[in-house]
Coordinates of C-alpha atoms in Angstrom, one line a residue:
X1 CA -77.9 52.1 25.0
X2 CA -82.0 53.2 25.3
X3 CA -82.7 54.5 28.5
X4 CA -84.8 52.6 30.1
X5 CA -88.5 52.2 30.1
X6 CA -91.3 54.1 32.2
X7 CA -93.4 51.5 33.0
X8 CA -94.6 51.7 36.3
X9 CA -94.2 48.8 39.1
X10 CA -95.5 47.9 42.2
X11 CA -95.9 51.0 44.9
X12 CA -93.3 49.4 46.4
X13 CA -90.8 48.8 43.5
X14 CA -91.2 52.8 42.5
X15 CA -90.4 53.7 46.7
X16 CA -87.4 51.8 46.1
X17 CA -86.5 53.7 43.0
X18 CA -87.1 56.9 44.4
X19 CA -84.1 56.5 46.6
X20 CA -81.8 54.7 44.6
X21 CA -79.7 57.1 43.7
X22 CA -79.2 58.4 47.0
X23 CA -78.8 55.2 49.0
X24 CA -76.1 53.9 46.6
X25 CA -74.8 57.9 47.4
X26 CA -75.0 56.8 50.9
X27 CA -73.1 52.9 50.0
X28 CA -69.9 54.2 47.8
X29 CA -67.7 55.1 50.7
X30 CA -68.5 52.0 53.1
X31 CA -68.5 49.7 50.3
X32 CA -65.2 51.3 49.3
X33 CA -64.1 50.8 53.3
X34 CA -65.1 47.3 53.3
X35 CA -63.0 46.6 50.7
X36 CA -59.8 48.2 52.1
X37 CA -60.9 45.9 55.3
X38 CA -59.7 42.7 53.0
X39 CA -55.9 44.2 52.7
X40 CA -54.9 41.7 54.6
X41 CA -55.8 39.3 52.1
X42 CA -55.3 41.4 49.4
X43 CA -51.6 41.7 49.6
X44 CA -51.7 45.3 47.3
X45 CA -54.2 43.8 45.0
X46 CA -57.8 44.7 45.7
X47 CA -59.1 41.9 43.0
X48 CA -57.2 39.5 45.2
X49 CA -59.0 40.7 48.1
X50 CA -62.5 40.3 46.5
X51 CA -61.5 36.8 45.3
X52 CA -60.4 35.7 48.7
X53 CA -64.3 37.2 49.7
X54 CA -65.6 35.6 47.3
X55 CA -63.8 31.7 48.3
X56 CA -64.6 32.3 52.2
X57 CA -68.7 33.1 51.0
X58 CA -68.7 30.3 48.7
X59 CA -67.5 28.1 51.5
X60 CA -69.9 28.8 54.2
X61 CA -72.9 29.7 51.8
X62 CA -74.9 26.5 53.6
X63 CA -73.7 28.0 56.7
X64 CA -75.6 31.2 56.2
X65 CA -78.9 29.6 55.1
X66 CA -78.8 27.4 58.0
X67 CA -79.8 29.4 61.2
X68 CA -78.3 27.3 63.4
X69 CA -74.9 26.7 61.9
X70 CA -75.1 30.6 61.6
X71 CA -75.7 31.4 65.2
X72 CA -73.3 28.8 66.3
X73 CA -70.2 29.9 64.5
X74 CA -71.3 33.8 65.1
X75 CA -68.2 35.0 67.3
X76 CA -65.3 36.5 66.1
X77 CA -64.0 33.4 68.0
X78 CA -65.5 31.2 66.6
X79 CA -64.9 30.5 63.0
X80 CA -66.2 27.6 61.0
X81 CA -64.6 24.4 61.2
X82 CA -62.6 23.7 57.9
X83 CA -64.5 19.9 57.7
X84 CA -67.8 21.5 57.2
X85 CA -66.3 24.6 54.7
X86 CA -67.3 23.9 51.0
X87 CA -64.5 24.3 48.5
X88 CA -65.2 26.4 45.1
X89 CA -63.5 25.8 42.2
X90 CA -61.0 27.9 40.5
X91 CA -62.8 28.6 36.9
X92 CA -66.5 29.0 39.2
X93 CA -64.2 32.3 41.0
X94 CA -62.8 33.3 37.1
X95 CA -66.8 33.0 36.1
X96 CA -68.1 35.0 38.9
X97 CA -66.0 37.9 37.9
X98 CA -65.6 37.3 34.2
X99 CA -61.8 37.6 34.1
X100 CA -59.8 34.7 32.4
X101 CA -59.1 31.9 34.6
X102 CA -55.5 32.2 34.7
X103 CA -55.9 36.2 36.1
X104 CA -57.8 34.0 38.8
X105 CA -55.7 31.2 38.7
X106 CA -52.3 33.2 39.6
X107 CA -54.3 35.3 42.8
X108 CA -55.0 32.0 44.3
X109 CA -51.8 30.6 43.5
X110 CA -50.5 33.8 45.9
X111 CA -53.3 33.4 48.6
X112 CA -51.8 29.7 48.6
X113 CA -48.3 30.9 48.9
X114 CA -49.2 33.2 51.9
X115 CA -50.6 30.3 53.7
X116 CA -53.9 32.0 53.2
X117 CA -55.8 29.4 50.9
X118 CA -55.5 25.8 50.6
X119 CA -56.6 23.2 47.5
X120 CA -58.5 20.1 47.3
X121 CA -59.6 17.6 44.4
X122 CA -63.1 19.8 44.7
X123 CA -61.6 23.1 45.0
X124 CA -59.9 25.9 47.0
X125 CA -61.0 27.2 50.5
X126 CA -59.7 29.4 53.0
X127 CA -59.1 27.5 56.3
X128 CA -60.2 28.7 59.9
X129 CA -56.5 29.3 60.4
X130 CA -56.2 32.4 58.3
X131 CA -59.5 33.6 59.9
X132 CA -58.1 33.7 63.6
X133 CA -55.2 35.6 62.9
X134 CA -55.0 39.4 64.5
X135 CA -55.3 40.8 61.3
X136 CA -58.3 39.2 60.7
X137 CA -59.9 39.6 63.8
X138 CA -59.7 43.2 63.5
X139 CA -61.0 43.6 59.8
X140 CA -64.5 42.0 61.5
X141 CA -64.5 44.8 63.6
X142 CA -63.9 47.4 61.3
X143 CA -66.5 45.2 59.0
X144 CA -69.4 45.5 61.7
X145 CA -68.7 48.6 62.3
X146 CA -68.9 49.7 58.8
X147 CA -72.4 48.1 59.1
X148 CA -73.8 49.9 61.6
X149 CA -72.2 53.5 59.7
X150 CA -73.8 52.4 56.8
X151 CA -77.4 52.0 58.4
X152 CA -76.9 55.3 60.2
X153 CA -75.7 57.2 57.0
X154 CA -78.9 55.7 55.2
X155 CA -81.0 56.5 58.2
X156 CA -80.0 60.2 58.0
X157 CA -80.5 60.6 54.8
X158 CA -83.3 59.0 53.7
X159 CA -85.6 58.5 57.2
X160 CA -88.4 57.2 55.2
X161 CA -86.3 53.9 53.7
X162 CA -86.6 50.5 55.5
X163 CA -83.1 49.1 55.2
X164 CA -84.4 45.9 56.2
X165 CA -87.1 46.0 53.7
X166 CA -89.5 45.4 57.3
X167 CA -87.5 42.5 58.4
X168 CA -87.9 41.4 62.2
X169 CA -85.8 38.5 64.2
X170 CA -86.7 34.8 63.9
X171 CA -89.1 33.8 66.8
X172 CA -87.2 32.3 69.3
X173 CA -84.1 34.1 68.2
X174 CA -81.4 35.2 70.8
X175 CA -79.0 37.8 69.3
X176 CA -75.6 36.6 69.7
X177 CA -73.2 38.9 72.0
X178 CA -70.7 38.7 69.6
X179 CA -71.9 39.4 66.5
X180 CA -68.8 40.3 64.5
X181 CA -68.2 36.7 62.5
X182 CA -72.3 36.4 61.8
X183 CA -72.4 40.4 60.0
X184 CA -69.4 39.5 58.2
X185 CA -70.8 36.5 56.5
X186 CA -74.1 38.4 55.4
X187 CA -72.1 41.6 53.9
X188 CA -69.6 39.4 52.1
X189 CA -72.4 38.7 50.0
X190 CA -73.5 42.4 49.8
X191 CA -69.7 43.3 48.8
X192 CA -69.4 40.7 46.5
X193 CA -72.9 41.7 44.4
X194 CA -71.8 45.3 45.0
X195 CA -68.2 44.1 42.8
X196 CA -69.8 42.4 40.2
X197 CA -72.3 44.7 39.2
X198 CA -69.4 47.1 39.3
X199 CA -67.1 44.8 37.0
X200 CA -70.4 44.6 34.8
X201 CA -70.7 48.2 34.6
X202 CA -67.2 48.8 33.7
X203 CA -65.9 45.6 31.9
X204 CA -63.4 45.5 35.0
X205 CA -62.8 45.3 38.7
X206 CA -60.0 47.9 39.1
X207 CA -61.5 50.3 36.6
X208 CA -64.9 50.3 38.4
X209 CA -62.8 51.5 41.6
X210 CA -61.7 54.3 39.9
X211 CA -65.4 54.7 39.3
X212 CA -66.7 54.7 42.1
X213 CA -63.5 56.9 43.8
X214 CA -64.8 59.5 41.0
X215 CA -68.6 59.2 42.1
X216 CA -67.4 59.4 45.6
X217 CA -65.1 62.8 44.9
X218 CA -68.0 64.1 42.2
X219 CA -71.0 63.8 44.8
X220 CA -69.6 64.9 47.7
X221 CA -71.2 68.8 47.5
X222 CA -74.0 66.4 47.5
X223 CA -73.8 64.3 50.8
X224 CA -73.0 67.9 52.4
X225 CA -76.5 69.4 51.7
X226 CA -79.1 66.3 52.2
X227 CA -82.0 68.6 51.0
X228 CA -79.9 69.1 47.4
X229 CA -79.0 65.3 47.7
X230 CA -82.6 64.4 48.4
X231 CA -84.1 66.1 45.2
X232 CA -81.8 64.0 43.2
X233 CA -82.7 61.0 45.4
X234 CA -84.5 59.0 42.0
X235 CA -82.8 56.5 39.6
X236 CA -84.4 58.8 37.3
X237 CA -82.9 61.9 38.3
X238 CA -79.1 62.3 38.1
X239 CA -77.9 65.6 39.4
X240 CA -77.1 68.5 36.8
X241 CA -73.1 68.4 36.4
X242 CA -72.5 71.6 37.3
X243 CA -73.4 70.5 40.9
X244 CA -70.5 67.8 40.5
X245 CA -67.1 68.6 42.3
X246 CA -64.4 67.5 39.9
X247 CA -61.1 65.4 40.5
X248 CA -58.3 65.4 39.2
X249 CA -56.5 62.1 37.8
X250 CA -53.4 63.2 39.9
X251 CA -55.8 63.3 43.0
X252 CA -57.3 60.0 41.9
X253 CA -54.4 57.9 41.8
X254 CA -53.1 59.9 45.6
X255 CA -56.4 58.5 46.8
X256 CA -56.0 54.8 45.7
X257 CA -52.6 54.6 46.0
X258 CA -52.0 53.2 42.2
X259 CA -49.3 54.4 40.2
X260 CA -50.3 57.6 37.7
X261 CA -50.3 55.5 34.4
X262 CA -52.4 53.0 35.6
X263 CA -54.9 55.7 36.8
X264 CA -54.9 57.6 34.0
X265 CA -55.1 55.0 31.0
X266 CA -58.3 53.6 33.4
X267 CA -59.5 56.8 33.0
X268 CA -59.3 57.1 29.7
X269 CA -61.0 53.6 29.1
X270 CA -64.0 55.1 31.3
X271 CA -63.7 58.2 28.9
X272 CA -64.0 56.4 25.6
X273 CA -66.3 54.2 26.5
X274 CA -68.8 57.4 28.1
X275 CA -69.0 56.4 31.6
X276 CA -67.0 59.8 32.3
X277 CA -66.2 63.2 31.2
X278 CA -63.0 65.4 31.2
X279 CA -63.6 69.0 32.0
X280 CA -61.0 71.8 33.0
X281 CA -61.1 71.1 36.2
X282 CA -61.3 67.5 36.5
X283 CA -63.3 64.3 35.8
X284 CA -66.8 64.0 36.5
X285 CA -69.5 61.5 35.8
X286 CA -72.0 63.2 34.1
X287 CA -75.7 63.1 33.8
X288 CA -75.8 61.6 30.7
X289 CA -73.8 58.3 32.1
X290 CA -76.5 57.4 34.1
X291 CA -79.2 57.3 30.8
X292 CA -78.5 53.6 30.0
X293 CA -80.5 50.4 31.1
X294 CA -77.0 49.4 32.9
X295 CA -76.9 52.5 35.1
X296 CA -81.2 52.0 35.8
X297 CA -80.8 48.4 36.8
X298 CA -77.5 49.2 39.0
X299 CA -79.0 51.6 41.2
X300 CA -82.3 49.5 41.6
X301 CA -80.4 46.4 41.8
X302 CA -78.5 47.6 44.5
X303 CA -81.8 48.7 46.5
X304 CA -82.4 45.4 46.1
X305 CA -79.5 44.0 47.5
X306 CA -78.7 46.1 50.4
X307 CA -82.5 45.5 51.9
X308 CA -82.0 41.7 51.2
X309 CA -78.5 41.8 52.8
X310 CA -79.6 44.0 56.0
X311 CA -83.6 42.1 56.0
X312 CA -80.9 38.8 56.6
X313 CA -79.0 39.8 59.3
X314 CA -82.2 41.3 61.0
X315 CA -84.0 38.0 61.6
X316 CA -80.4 36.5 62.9
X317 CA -80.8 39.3 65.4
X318 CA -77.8 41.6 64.2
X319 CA -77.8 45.2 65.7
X320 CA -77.2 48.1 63.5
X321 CA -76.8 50.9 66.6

């Protein structure tokens, strides 16, 4: 692909550019984390777990956009009533995700066999029930919590970034005490926009995983000097690959738990198709990966998306110390 263009935008625009590289730095591993938070959903299968994300978002969307409804159902108590949940169709999930609609089609059939999901004429939702279990209960704490690591990984590393793009709460607003259910509902939508310009990027879910799990392993030299990671802070400026810490495809499938094969034919998918390199030691991402309008509009897109998402749960009165 060209690399992109250098035409300049807004003061504002560039500030957010200048730090894309190292906020998304900053995102892998929590992103990652909030994934793993779904396993109870997931049942082995992280695409199942994004899907099931992606049915409970789609179901309390109106919720979200209603500030009301939002701080009403905030609680980790206090889930949404099923009667006012909005169903989503089967082939609008397939769509979302661009994988056929029987790949979607069988997950939900398995969320519906674990009592997890239920169907209507409209579509699928999850019910309240499967949000009040234990399980559940925990993985928004362990979601929230990821939150507030998140804001303080960013805030360390880039002190000059507004996370919440200047957001302040509502007039009138009173933070909730529990806060757990109402964080949840804004960084499902951050997880979900996180996967699909992942799946974009990669042409699949699993594979961008791996993707990420390399970035994660390559950069981390990186998150243990800021003042190296802050030179390479800019969309524009990838680091040189000799500053990259190699892993291995052994290492990679210890460290997501997938069986060798799988691991390493991804792999060679993300060689072919020059999204990674093989070197003696390992596999790295290199430089040259990141030269593509894809990569540009991934990193900035995700600035994006991370102030919107934190900027949201702001004004509701969510608390990120």
């Amino acid at each position: 692909m060209d690399d992109p263009s250098d035409t300049a935008g807004t003061a504002q625009d560039a500030a957010c550019q200048d730090m894309s590289r190292l906020i998304i730095q900053c995102a892998i591993p929590h992103f990652v984390q909030g994934v793993a938070t779904l396993g109870h959903f997931a049942g082995g299968d992280p695409l199942t777990g994004v899907l099931a994300l992606s049915i409970i978002e789609a179901n309390v969307r109106h919720i979200v956009r209603d500030p009301v409804l939002a701080l009403r159902y905030a609680g980790v108590d206090n889930p949404p009533p099923d009667d006012i949940r909005r169903p989503i169709s089967v082939g609008a999930l397939a769509a979302s995700f661009s994988i056929p609609y029987d790949a979607a089609r069988r997950r939900v059939a398995d969320l519906e066999a674990r009592g997890l999901c239920r169907r209507t004429t409209r579509g699928v939702y999850i019910p309240a029930a499967a949000l009040e279990t234990e399980a559940n209960r925990q993985a928004l704490g362990r979601s929230l919590a990821t939150v507030r690591a998140l804001a303080a990984d960013v805030r360390a590393a880039a002190p000059n970034f507004d996370l919440t793009g200047g957001a302040k709460p509502m007039p009138g607003i009173t933070p909730p005490t529990s806060q757990e259910r109402l964080a949840a509902r804004f960084t499902a939508e951050y997880v979900l926009r996180f996967a699909e310009r992942l799946t974009r990027t990669t042409g699949d879910f699993s594979r961008g995983m791996i993707l990420l799990a390399i970035l994660e392993a390559n950069y981390r030299p990186l998150h243990e000097d800021l003042e190296v990671a802050r030179r390479y802070a800019s969309v524009r400026r990838p680091p040189p690959d000799d500053l990259l810490a190699p892993i291995s495809v052994l290492a990679l499938s210890n460290s997501l738990k997938q069986p060798f094969e799988t691991t390493r034919r991804n792999v060679n998918v993300l060689i072919q198709t020059r999204r990674c390199l093989r070197t003696p030691k390992g596999i790295v991402v290199p430089a040259q990966a990141f030269r593509t309008r894809l990569a540009h509009d991934a990193l900035t897109g995700h600035v994006a998306d991370i102030q919107r998402v934190f900027g949201a749960m702001a004004r509701l009165g969510v608390t990120f110390d």
